[in-house]
Coordinates of C-alpha atoms in Angstrom, one line a residue:
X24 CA 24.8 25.7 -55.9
X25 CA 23.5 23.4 -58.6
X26 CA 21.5 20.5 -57.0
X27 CA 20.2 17.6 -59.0
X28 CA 16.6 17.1 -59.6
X29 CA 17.0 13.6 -58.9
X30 CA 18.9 14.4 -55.4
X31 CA 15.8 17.1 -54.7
X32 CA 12.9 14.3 -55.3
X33 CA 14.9 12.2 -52.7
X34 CA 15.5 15.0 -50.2
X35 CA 12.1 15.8 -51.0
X36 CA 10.8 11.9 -50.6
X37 CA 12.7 12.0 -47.0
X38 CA 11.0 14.9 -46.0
X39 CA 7.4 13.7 -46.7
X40 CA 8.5 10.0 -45.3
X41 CA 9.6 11.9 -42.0
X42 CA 6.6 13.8 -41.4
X43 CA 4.4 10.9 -42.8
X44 CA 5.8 8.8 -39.6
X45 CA 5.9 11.6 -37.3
X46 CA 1.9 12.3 -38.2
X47 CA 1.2 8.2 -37.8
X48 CA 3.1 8.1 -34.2
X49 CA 1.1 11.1 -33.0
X50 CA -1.5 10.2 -34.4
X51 CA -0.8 6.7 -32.8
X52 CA -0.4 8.0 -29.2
X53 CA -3.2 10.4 -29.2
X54 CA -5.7 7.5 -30.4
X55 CA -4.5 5.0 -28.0
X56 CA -5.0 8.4 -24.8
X57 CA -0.9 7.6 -24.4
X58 CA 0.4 10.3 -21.6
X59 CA 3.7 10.9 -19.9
X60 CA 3.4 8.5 -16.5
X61 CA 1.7 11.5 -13.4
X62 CA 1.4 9.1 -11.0
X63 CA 5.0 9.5 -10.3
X64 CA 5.6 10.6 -6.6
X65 CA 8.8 11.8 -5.3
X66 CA 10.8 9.5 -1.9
X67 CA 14.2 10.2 -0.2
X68 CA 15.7 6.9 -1.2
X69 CA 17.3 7.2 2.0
X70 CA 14.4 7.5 4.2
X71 CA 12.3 4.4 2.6
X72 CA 12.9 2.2 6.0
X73 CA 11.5 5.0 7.7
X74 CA 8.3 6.8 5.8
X75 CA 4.8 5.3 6.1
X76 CA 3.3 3.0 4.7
X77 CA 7.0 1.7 3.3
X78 CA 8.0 1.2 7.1
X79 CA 5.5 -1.3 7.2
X80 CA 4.9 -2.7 3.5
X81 CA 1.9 -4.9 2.7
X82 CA -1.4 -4.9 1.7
X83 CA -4.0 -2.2 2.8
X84 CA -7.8 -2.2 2.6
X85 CA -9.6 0.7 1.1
X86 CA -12.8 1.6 2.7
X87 CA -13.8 2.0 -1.1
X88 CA -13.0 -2.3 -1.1
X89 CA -10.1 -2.1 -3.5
X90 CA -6.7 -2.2 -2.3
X91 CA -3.3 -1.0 -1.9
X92 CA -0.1 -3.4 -1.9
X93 CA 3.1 -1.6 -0.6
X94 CA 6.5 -3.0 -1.9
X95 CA 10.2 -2.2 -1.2
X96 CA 13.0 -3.5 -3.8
X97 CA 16.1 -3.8 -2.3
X98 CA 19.2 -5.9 -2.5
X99 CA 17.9 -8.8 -4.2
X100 CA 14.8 -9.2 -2.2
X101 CA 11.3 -7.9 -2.4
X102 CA 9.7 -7.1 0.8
X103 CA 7.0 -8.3 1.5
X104 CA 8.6 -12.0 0.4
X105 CA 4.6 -13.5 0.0
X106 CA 1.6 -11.5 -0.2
X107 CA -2.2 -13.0 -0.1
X108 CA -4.3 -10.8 -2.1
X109 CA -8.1 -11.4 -3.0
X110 CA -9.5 -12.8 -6.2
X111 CA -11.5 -10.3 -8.3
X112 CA -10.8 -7.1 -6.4
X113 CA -8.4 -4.2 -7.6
X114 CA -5.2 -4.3 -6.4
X115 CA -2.7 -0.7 -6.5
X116 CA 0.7 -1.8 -6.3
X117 CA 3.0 0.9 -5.5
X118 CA 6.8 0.1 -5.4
X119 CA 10.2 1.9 -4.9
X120 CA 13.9 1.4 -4.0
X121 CA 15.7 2.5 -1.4
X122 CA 19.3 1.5 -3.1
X123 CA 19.1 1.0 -7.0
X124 CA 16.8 0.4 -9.9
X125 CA 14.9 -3.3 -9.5
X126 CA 12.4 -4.3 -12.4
X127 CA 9.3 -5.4 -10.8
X128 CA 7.1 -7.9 -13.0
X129 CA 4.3 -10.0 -12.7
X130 CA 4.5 -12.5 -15.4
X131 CA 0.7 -13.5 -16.7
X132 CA -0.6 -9.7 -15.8
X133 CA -0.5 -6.4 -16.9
X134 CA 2.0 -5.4 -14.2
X135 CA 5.3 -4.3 -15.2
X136 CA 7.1 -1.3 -13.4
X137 CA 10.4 0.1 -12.5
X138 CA 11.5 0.4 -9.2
X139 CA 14.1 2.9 -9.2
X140 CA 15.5 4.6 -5.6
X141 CA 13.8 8.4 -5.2
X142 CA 10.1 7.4 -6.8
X143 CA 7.1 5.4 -6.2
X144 CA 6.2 3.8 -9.1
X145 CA 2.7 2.8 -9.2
X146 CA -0.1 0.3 -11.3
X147 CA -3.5 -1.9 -10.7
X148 CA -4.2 -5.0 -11.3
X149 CA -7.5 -7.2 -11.0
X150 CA -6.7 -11.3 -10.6
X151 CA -9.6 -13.0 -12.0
X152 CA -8.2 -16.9 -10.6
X153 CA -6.8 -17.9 -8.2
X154 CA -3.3 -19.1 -7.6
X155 CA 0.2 -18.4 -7.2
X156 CA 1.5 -15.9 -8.9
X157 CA 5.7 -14.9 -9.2
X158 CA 6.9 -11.8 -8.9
X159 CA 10.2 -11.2 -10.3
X160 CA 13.0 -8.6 -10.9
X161 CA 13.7 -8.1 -14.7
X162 CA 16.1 -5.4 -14.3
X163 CA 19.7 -6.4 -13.8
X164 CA 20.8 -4.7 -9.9
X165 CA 23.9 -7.0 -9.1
X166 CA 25.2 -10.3 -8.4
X167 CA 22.1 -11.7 -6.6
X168 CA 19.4 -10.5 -9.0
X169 CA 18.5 -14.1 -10.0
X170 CA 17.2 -15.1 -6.7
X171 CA 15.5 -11.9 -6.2
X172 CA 11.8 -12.7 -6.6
X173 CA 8.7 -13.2 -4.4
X174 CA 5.0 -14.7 -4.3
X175 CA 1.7 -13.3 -4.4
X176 CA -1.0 -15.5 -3.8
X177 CA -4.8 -14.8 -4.8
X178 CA -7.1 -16.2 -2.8

């Protein structure tokens, strides 16, 4: 088989292209410390209502003096509704869904998460002012979606 020398520098141009922008998004990932999420834990989507501390969500103190906010997504609501957190102290959110996947944003923070039924999806936050802050669902989950949101307010 007679291939072109013009058709070889391309294949060979496509070649070096691909592994020049595999090398730069490895490179990319190992600069930036970029890892699969671990802090994935496993729930029985079925048992939400039932399995501490999603029986009861809220906010916890640590004796450590950060905390722990516990949220359920379900059918277009977010429970707790309003939450009163402090100013200037790390907050854990931890989230799930007993029913399908919710998004669960905070818009004006770092905190952006899925909540999808069978894991606890988890991530901090510090709020340096106080305020009122939204808390919104950004993944489609059915016909009430837009009025599924609720209020965190620092203090």
């Amino acid at each position: 088989m007679h291939v072109h020398k013009y058709e070889r520098w391309w294949m060979t141009f496509g070649i070096v292209m691909l592994l020049v922008f595999l090398a730069t998004i490895g490179f990319a990932a190992f600069a930036d410390n970029m890892n699969p999420p671990s802090g994935l834990q496993a729930i029985d989507p079925t048992k939400v209502a039932q399995i501490p501390p999603f029986d009861h969500p809220g906010l916890r103190r640590l004796p450590d003096g950060t905390y722990e906010a516990y949220y359920v997504a379900e059918v277009f609501a977010f429970n707790p509704q309003t939450l009163t957190v402090p100013v200037g102290k790390k907050i854990t959110f931890y989230v799930t869904s007993p029913d399908v996947v919710h998004g669960f944003f905070i818009p004006k923070t770092d905190i952006n998460m899925m909540a999808v039924p069978g894991w606890v999806n988890s991530d901090s936050h510090v709020f340096t002012s106080k305020g009122t802050y939204l808390l919104i669902c950004h993944e489609y989950c059915g016909i009430g979606h837009q009025n599924m949101f609720a209020k965190i307010v620092v203090r």
